[in-house]
Amino acid sequence: MSGHGQPVPMVARKGAALVGTAVVPGDKSISHRSLILGALSIGETHVTGLLEGQDVLDTAKAMRAFGAGVERLGEGEWRIEGVGVGGFAEPEGVIDCGNSGTGVRLIMGSMATSPIVATFTGDASLNGRPMARVTDPLALFGTRALGRRGGRLPMTIQGAEDPVPVRYATPVPSAQVKSAVLLAGLNAPGETVVIEREATRDHSERMLAGFGASLTTEVTPEGRVITLKGQPELRGQSVAVPCDPSSAAFPVCAALIVPGSDVLVPNIGLNPTRAGLYQTLRDMGADLTYENPREEGGEPVADLRARYSPAMKGIEVPPERAASMIDEYPVLSVVAAFAEGRTEMPGVRELRVKESDRIDAMATGLRACGVTVDEGEDWWAVEGLGAGGVPGGATVESRLDHRIAMSFLCMGLGSAQPVRVDDGGPIATSFPVFEGLMAALGARIDRANA
Ligand code: S3P
């Protein structure tokens, strides 16, 4: 089930080459943050290129519930009338964040130091994911959390009446945890410090500074030390959301494994905290080029061109690269199946607590499609069968996980037999135009019961 409706069985089949230009939607991480920071600012924030996937729409609804004005002006164009730091109202109903870990964790942080109470829930996937990683550091501000055993949603958060600033070293590499602490730090007096051993995506830091917060990042032997001065006056901004490198991964990887393909994916943010997949694909020998490299809104951006790459080789992905490509391991494992030799993916324990246990979900589906996969708690490895060598021919479970669904549909475009996915509904959380975009490139992806 998609969590938002009936299951949508889908099937992908081998067909002609994928050719053309694929404009992917706005970055999900930046879209969530533009709504939340807009709501915490004084005055108006104008956003263009906002991802209108269900995850982000759920965050927009939540910001309204906390008192911000949030209005859709046109396709991807939104206006937010903020209430200022500390200005959130107590929501009347339960905040339903659907499938979105980013949504719920960042919103919990953003209300945790205001004297209000809010109850959060989500779909079956989100209600199974760990929340203590956020509520533990929020408790240091004086925030209280009451939830199910194991620190899971539904959960009620009572914001701190008199928050104190916090110094917190994140025990897991998570931009969501880092961001929740920084957002909570906004309404605490003094300086809130977050230390992360491994660099995770830094959109919160960049955007907080852009909205007028005083924030510094120092690289020390302990890790990255991020210091935020509390109680700033954030000012509404214009935000142009770049295209999402995590969504771009699907047409790019599909092009690499479908004979004759040549696909251009324009305007992709290549922020080094997000671009690990593309480096890895190049290390494997993918024909992937960065055209027209430039800077936009302080972020490195390029047009990606991916061409069919029959000579890719398996590699060991450096574990220190994991955080910069954490959402891309599922689709990387598909590409690895079409490469020669073994691809090892160490240092990826976090994959077990995403929208699904992504190692288990991918390993199960890959094996059903004739691919050998080994796995441990924090690593996995795929035995490549070479170009054209993947049998396919199975129905796999997407487990309420958009990236699992899209990864297997990409696989079906290059495998000998079709690959079916039991429910493509979750794709709408992050990439609502996936089917149309892939069809325009020539992909044979259909609703199985249509
Ligand atoms: C995100 C952080 C990552 C990523 C998620 C988006 C964000 O999660 O997997 O899709 O926008 O901060 P973790 O913080 O759990 O690594």
Coordinates of C-alpha atoms and ligand atoms in Angstrom, one line a residue:
M1 CA 0.0 0.0 0.0
S2 CA 1.2 3.5 -0.7
G3 CA -0.2 4.8 2.6
H4 CA -2.2 7.3 0.6
G5 CA -4.4 5.0 -1.4
Q6 CA -4.7 1.6 -3.1
P7 CA -1.6 -0.3 -4.2
V8 CA -0.4 0.7 -7.7
P9 CA 1.3 -2.4 -9.3
M10 CA 3.7 -1.4 -12.0
V11 CA 5.9 -3.2 -14.5
A12 CA 9.0 -2.2 -16.4
R13 CA 10.2 -3.9 -19.6
K14 CA 13.2 -3.9 -21.9
G15 CA 12.6 -1.6 -24.9
A16 CA 14.3 0.9 -27.1
A17 CA 17.1 3.2 -26.0
L18 CA 16.4 6.0 -23.5
V19 CA 17.0 9.3 -25.4
G20 CA 16.3 12.9 -24.6
T21 CA 16.3 15.5 -21.8
A22 CA 14.8 14.8 -18.4
V23 CA 14.0 17.7 -16.2
V24 CA 13.7 16.3 -12.7
P25 CA 11.7 18.0 -9.9
G26 CA 13.0 20.2 -7.1
D27 CA 15.3 19.0 -4.4
K28 CA 13.3 17.3 -1.6
S29 CA 15.7 18.3 1.2
I30 CA 15.8 22.0 0.1
S31 CA 12.0 22.0 -0.4
H32 CA 11.2 20.9 3.1
R33 CA 13.7 23.4 4.5
S34 CA 12.4 26.3 2.5
L35 CA 8.9 25.8 3.9
I36 CA 10.1 25.4 7.5
L37 CA 12.5 28.3 7.4
G38 CA 10.0 30.5 5.6
A39 CA 7.5 29.7 8.4
L40 CA 10.1 30.7 11.0
S41 CA 10.9 34.0 9.3
I42 CA 9.4 37.4 9.5
G43 CA 7.8 38.5 6.2
E44 CA 7.3 36.7 3.0
T45 CA 9.3 33.8 1.5
H46 CA 8.9 33.2 -2.2
V47 CA 9.8 29.7 -3.5
T48 CA 10.2 28.5 -7.1
G49 CA 10.9 25.0 -8.2
L50 CA 9.4 23.5 -5.0
L51 CA 9.0 19.7 -5.2
E52 CA 5.3 19.1 -5.1
G53 CA 5.7 15.5 -3.9
Q54 CA 3.5 14.2 -1.0
D55 CA 6.3 14.5 1.5
V56 CA 6.7 18.2 0.9
L57 CA 2.9 18.8 0.7
D58 CA 2.6 17.2 4.1
T59 CA 5.2 19.7 5.5
A60 CA 3.4 22.6 3.9
K61 CA 0.2 21.5 5.6
A62 CA 2.1 21.2 8.9
M63 CA 3.5 24.7 8.6
R64 CA -0.1 26.0 8.2
A65 CA -1.1 24.1 11.3
F66 CA 1.6 25.9 13.2
G67 CA 0.2 29.3 12.1
A68 CA 2.2 30.2 9.0
G69 CA 0.5 31.3 5.8
V70 CA 1.4 28.9 3.0
E71 CA -0.1 29.4 -0.4
R72 CA 0.5 27.8 -3.8
L73 CA 0.8 30.4 -6.5
G74 CA 1.5 28.2 -9.5
E75 CA 3.4 25.1 -10.5
G76 CA 6.3 24.8 -8.0
E77 CA 5.7 28.4 -6.9
W78 CA 4.8 29.0 -3.3
R79 CA 4.5 31.9 -0.9
I80 CA 5.0 31.6 2.8
E81 CA 4.0 34.2 5.3
G82 CA 6.2 33.4 8.3
V83 CA 5.5 33.9 12.0
G84 CA 9.1 34.4 13.1
V85 CA 11.4 32.4 15.4
G86 CA 9.3 31.4 18.5
G87 CA 6.1 32.4 16.8
F88 CA 4.6 29.0 16.2
A89 CA 1.0 28.5 17.4
E90 CA -0.2 25.3 19.0
P91 CA -1.7 23.1 16.3
E92 CA -5.3 22.0 16.8
G93 CA -5.1 18.6 15.2
V94 CA -2.5 15.8 14.9
I95 CA 0.4 16.6 12.5
D96 CA 0.5 13.8 9.9
C97 CA 3.9 13.7 8.2
G98 CA 2.9 10.8 5.9
N99 CA 6.0 8.9 4.8
S100 CA 8.5 11.7 5.5
G101 CA 11.3 11.3 8.1
T102 CA 12.8 14.6 7.1
G103 CA 9.5 16.3 7.5
V104 CA 8.7 15.0 11.0
R105 CA 12.2 15.2 12.4
L106 CA 12.8 18.8 11.2
I107 CA 9.4 20.0 12.3
M108 CA 9.8 18.4 15.7
G109 CA 13.1 20.4 16.0
S110 CA 11.5 23.6 14.8
M111 CA 8.7 23.5 17.5
A112 CA 10.8 21.9 20.3
T113 CA 11.8 25.2 22.0
S114 CA 8.4 26.9 21.8
P115 CA 5.9 26.5 24.7
I116 CA 3.5 24.5 22.7
V117 CA 2.4 20.9 22.4
A118 CA 2.0 18.9 19.2
T119 CA 1.3 15.3 18.4
F120 CA 2.9 13.7 15.3
T121 CA 2.1 10.6 13.3
G122 CA 2.8 9.1 9.9
D123 CA 2.2 6.1 7.7
A124 CA 3.2 2.6 8.6
S125 CA 6.7 3.1 7.3
L126 CA 7.3 6.4 9.3
N127 CA 5.7 5.0 12.4
G128 CA 8.2 2.2 12.4
R129 CA 11.3 4.5 12.2
P130 CA 13.5 5.6 15.2
M131 CA 12.7 9.0 16.6
A132 CA 14.8 8.8 19.8
R133 CA 17.8 10.0 17.7
V134 CA 15.9 13.3 17.6
T135 CA 14.0 13.4 20.9
D136 CA 17.2 12.5 22.9
P137 CA 19.0 15.7 21.8
L138 CA 15.8 17.8 22.0
A139 CA 15.5 16.7 25.7
L140 CA 18.7 18.6 26.4
F141 CA 16.9 21.8 25.5
G142 CA 14.2 20.9 28.0
T143 CA 11.8 19.4 25.5
R144 CA 9.6 16.4 26.5
A145 CA 8.5 13.6 24.3
L146 CA 5.9 10.9 25.0
G147 CA 5.6 8.2 22.4
R148 CA 5.4 4.5 21.8
R149 CA 8.0 2.1 23.2
G150 CA 11.2 2.2 21.2
G151 CA 10.7 5.9 20.6
R152 CA 8.4 5.6 17.7
L153 CA 5.4 7.7 16.3
P154 CA 2.7 8.6 17.1
M155 CA 4.4 10.9 19.6
T156 CA 3.6 14.0 21.5
I157 CA 6.2 16.7 21.9
Q158 CA 5.9 19.3 24.6
G159 CA 8.2 22.2 23.7
A160 CA 10.5 23.6 26.3
E161 CA 9.1 26.6 28.3
D162 CA 12.6 28.0 29.1
P163 CA 15.0 26.3 26.6
V164 CA 18.7 26.2 27.3
P165 CA 21.3 26.0 24.5
V166 CA 22.8 22.7 23.7
R167 CA 26.2 21.2 22.7
Y168 CA 25.6 17.9 20.9
A169 CA 27.8 15.5 19.0
T170 CA 25.6 13.4 16.7
P171 CA 26.1 9.7 17.3
V172 CA 24.8 8.8 13.8
P173 CA 25.7 10.5 10.5
S174 CA 22.3 12.2 10.0
A175 CA 21.5 15.5 8.5
Q176 CA 18.0 15.2 9.9
V177 CA 19.3 14.9 13.5
K178 CA 21.8 17.8 12.9
S179 CA 19.0 19.9 11.4
A180 CA 16.5 19.2 14.2
V181 CA 19.0 20.4 16.8
L182 CA 19.9 23.5 14.8
L183 CA 16.2 24.4 14.3
A184 CA 15.6 23.9 18.0
G185 CA 18.6 26.1 18.7
L186 CA 17.0 28.9 16.9
N187 CA 14.6 29.7 19.8
A188 CA 17.1 29.0 22.6
P189 CA 19.2 31.8 24.0
G190 CA 23.0 31.6 23.6
E191 CA 24.9 29.3 21.3
T192 CA 23.8 25.9 20.2
V193 CA 26.6 23.7 18.9
V194 CA 26.3 20.5 16.8
I195 CA 29.4 18.4 16.1
E196 CA 29.3 15.8 13.4
R197 CA 32.1 13.3 12.8
E198 CA 31.2 12.7 9.2
A199 CA 29.9 15.5 6.9
T200 CA 26.2 15.1 6.0
R201 CA 24.2 17.3 3.6
D202 CA 24.6 20.9 4.7
H203 CA 21.5 22.5 3.2
S204 CA 20.3 23.5 6.7
E205 CA 23.5 25.4 7.4
R206 CA 23.5 27.1 4.0
M207 CA 19.9 28.1 4.2
L208 CA 19.9 29.2 7.8
A209 CA 22.8 31.6 6.9
G210 CA 20.8 32.7 3.9
F211 CA 17.8 33.5 6.0
G212 CA 19.9 35.7 8.3
A213 CA 21.0 33.4 11.1
S214 CA 24.5 33.7 12.5
L215 CA 26.1 30.3 12.0
T216 CA 29.7 29.1 11.6
T217 CA 31.2 25.7 10.6
E218 CA 34.7 24.8 11.7
V219 CA 36.4 21.7 10.5
T220 CA 38.3 20.3 13.5
P221 CA 39.9 16.9 14.5
E222 CA 36.6 16.2 16.3
G223 CA 34.7 16.7 13.1
R224 CA 32.6 19.6 11.8
V225 CA 31.6 22.0 14.6
I226 CA 28.5 24.0 13.7
T227 CA 27.7 26.9 16.0
L228 CA 24.4 28.8 15.8
K229 CA 23.6 32.0 17.7
G230 CA 20.1 31.6 19.1
Q231 CA 17.1 33.9 18.8
P232 CA 18.0 35.5 15.5
E233 CA 15.4 37.4 13.5
L234 CA 15.1 35.4 10.3
R235 CA 13.9 37.3 7.3
G236 CA 11.8 35.9 4.4
Q237 CA 13.8 35.1 1.3
S238 CA 13.4 34.2 -2.4
V239 CA 14.5 30.5 -2.8
A240 CA 15.0 28.9 -6.2
V241 CA 15.1 25.2 -5.5
P242 CA 17.6 23.3 -7.7
C243 CA 16.7 20.0 -9.3
D244 CA 17.1 17.0 -7.0
P245 CA 20.3 14.9 -7.5
S246 CA 18.7 12.0 -5.8
S247 CA 15.8 12.0 -8.3
A248 CA 18.2 12.6 -11.2
A249 CA 19.9 9.3 -10.2
F250 CA 17.0 7.3 -11.7
P251 CA 17.1 8.5 -15.3
V252 CA 20.9 8.6 -15.1
C253 CA 21.3 5.0 -13.9
A254 CA 18.6 3.7 -16.3
A255 CA 20.5 5.3 -19.2
L256 CA 23.7 3.6 -18.1
I257 CA 22.1 0.1 -18.3
V258 CA 19.8 0.4 -21.4
P259 CA 21.7 -0.2 -24.7
G260 CA 22.0 2.9 -26.9
S261 CA 20.8 5.4 -24.3
D262 CA 21.9 9.0 -24.2
V263 CA 20.1 11.2 -21.6
L264 CA 20.7 14.7 -20.5
V265 CA 19.5 15.7 -17.0
P266 CA 19.9 19.5 -16.7
N267 CA 20.5 21.7 -13.7
I268 CA 21.5 19.2 -11.1
G269 CA 23.0 20.4 -7.8
L270 CA 26.4 18.8 -7.2
N271 CA 26.9 20.0 -3.7
P272 CA 29.7 17.7 -2.5
T273 CA 27.6 16.5 0.5
R274 CA 25.1 15.1 -2.1
A275 CA 27.1 14.0 -5.2
G276 CA 28.8 10.8 -4.0
L277 CA 26.8 8.6 -6.4
Y278 CA 28.0 10.4 -9.5
Q279 CA 31.7 10.1 -8.4
T280 CA 31.1 6.4 -7.7
L281 CA 29.5 5.8 -11.2
R282 CA 32.5 7.5 -12.8
D283 CA 34.8 5.3 -10.7
M284 CA 33.0 2.3 -12.1
G285 CA 33.6 3.5 -15.6
A286 CA 30.2 5.0 -16.4
D287 CA 30.0 7.3 -19.4
L288 CA 28.8 10.2 -17.3
T289 CA 29.8 13.8 -18.0
Y290 CA 29.2 17.1 -16.4
E291 CA 28.2 19.7 -19.0
N292 CA 28.1 23.4 -18.5
P293 CA 29.3 23.4 -14.9
R294 CA 28.4 26.6 -13.0
E295 CA 27.4 28.1 -9.7
E296 CA 23.7 28.8 -8.9
G297 CA 22.6 30.3 -5.5
G298 CA 25.9 29.4 -4.0
E299 CA 25.7 25.7 -5.1
P300 CA 27.7 23.9 -7.8
V301 CA 25.4 22.9 -10.6
A302 CA 25.9 21.1 -13.9
D303 CA 23.9 19.3 -16.6
L304 CA 24.5 15.6 -16.4
R305 CA 24.8 13.5 -19.6
A306 CA 24.6 9.7 -19.2
R307 CA 25.2 7.3 -22.0
Y308 CA 24.9 3.5 -22.1
S309 CA 27.9 2.1 -20.4
P310 CA 28.4 -1.6 -21.2
A311 CA 31.9 -1.8 -19.7
M312 CA 31.3 -0.8 -16.1
K313 CA 33.3 -2.6 -13.4
G314 CA 32.4 -3.3 -9.8
I315 CA 34.3 -1.4 -7.1
E316 CA 34.5 -1.0 -3.4
V317 CA 32.6 2.2 -2.6
P318 CA 34.7 4.2 0.0
P319 CA 32.7 4.1 3.3
E320 CA 33.6 7.8 3.9
R321 CA 31.5 8.6 0.9
A322 CA 28.4 6.9 2.3
A323 CA 26.7 10.1 3.7
S324 CA 27.0 11.9 0.4
M325 CA 25.1 9.2 -1.4
I326 CA 23.0 7.5 1.3
D327 CA 19.7 7.7 -0.7
E328 CA 21.4 6.4 -3.8
Y329 CA 22.6 2.9 -2.7
P330 CA 19.4 1.2 -3.9
V331 CA 19.8 2.4 -7.5
L332 CA 23.6 2.0 -7.3
S333 CA 23.0 -1.7 -6.5
V334 CA 20.9 -2.0 -9.7
V335 CA 23.8 -0.5 -11.8
A336 CA 26.2 -2.8 -9.9
A337 CA 24.2 -5.8 -11.1
F338 CA 24.9 -4.8 -14.7
A339 CA 28.6 -4.2 -14.1
E340 CA 31.4 -6.8 -14.3
G341 CA 32.6 -8.1 -10.9
R342 CA 31.7 -7.4 -7.3
T343 CA 30.6 -4.1 -5.9
E344 CA 31.1 -3.8 -2.2
M345 CA 29.2 -1.2 -0.2
P346 CA 30.6 -0.9 3.4
G347 CA 29.7 1.5 6.2
V348 CA 26.0 1.8 5.4
R349 CA 24.2 0.8 8.6
E350 CA 21.9 3.8 8.2
L351 CA 20.3 2.1 5.2
R352 CA 18.5 -0.2 7.6
V353 CA 16.4 2.7 9.1
K354 CA 15.2 4.5 6.0
E355 CA 11.7 4.4 4.6
S356 CA 12.3 0.6 4.6
D357 CA 15.3 -1.5 5.5
R358 CA 16.9 -0.8 2.2
I359 CA 19.6 -3.4 2.3
D360 CA 17.0 -6.1 3.0
A361 CA 14.5 -4.7 0.5
M362 CA 17.0 -4.5 -2.3
A363 CA 18.8 -7.8 -1.5
T364 CA 15.5 -9.7 -1.5
G365 CA 14.4 -8.2 -4.8
L366 CA 17.7 -8.5 -6.5
R367 CA 18.0 -12.2 -5.5
A368 CA 14.5 -12.8 -6.9
C369 CA 15.7 -11.3 -10.2
G370 CA 18.7 -13.6 -10.3
V371 CA 21.4 -11.4 -8.8
T372 CA 23.7 -12.7 -6.0
V373 CA 23.9 -10.4 -3.0
D374 CA 25.8 -10.8 0.3
E375 CA 25.0 -8.7 3.3
G376 CA 25.9 -7.9 6.9
E377 CA 24.5 -5.4 9.4
D378 CA 26.4 -2.5 8.0
W379 CA 27.5 -3.6 4.5
W380 CA 26.3 -5.4 1.4
A381 CA 27.8 -6.5 -1.9
V382 CA 26.4 -7.2 -5.3
E383 CA 27.9 -9.7 -7.8
G384 CA 27.7 -8.0 -11.2
L385 CA 26.4 -10.1 -14.1
G386 CA 27.7 -7.7 -16.8
A387 CA 25.9 -5.7 -19.4
G388 CA 22.7 -7.5 -20.5
G389 CA 23.3 -10.3 -18.0
V390 CA 20.5 -9.7 -15.5
P391 CA 17.6 -12.1 -15.8
G392 CA 14.9 -10.1 -14.0
G393 CA 11.4 -11.7 -14.2
A394 CA 10.2 -11.3 -10.7
T395 CA 7.7 -9.2 -8.7
V396 CA 9.3 -7.3 -5.9
E397 CA 7.9 -5.5 -2.9
S398 CA 8.4 -1.7 -2.7
R399 CA 7.7 -1.7 1.1
L400 CA 6.3 1.8 1.2
D401 CA 9.6 3.0 -0.1
H402 CA 9.7 5.3 -3.2
R403 CA 13.4 4.6 -3.9
I404 CA 13.0 0.8 -3.8
A405 CA 10.1 1.1 -6.3
M406 CA 12.0 3.3 -8.7
S407 CA 15.2 1.3 -8.5
F408 CA 13.5 -1.9 -9.5
L409 CA 11.6 -0.2 -12.3
C410 CA 14.9 1.0 -13.7
M411 CA 16.2 -2.5 -13.4
G412 CA 13.4 -3.9 -15.5
L413 CA 14.3 -1.5 -18.3
G414 CA 17.6 -3.4 -18.7
S415 CA 16.9 -6.9 -17.6
A416 CA 16.1 -9.9 -19.9
Q417 CA 12.6 -10.3 -18.4
P418 CA 10.2 -7.6 -17.1
V419 CA 10.4 -6.6 -13.4
R420 CA 7.2 -5.9 -11.5
V421 CA 6.8 -3.8 -8.4
D422 CA 3.8 -4.6 -6.1
D423 CA 3.1 -0.9 -5.4
G424 CA 4.5 2.1 -7.2
G425 CA 2.2 4.5 -5.2
P426 CA 5.1 5.7 -2.9
I427 CA 6.9 7.2 -5.9
A428 CA 4.6 10.2 -5.5
T429 CA 6.3 11.1 -2.2
S430 CA 9.4 12.4 -4.0
F431 CA 9.0 12.1 -7.8
P432 CA 5.4 12.5 -8.8
V433 CA 6.3 12.9 -12.5
F434 CA 8.5 9.8 -12.7
E435 CA 6.2 7.8 -15.0
G436 CA 5.7 10.6 -17.5
L437 CA 9.3 11.7 -17.5
M438 CA 10.6 8.1 -18.0
A439 CA 8.0 7.5 -20.8
A440 CA 9.1 10.7 -22.6
L441 CA 12.6 9.2 -22.7
G442 CA 11.2 6.0 -24.3
A443 CA 11.0 3.8 -21.2
R444 CA 8.4 1.0 -21.1
I445 CA 7.0 1.4 -17.6
D446 CA 3.3 0.7 -17.1
R447 CA 0.7 0.4 -14.5
A448 CA 0.4 -3.4 -14.4
N449 CA -3.4 -3.5 -14.0
A450 CA -4.2 -0.7 -16.4
Ligands
S3P1 C1 17.7 14.1 4.5 C2 18.7 13.4 5.2 C3 19.0 12.0 5.0 C4 18.3 11.4 3.8 C5 16.9 11.9 3.6 C6 16.9 13.4 3.5 C7 17.5 15.5 4.8 O1 18.4 11.2 6.1 O2 18.3 10.0 3.8 O3 16.3 11.4 2.4 O4 16.9 16.2 4.1 O5 18.1 16.0 5.9 P1 19.3 11.0 7.5 O6 19.4 12.3 8.2 O7 18.4 10.0 8.3 O8 20.6 10.4 7.0

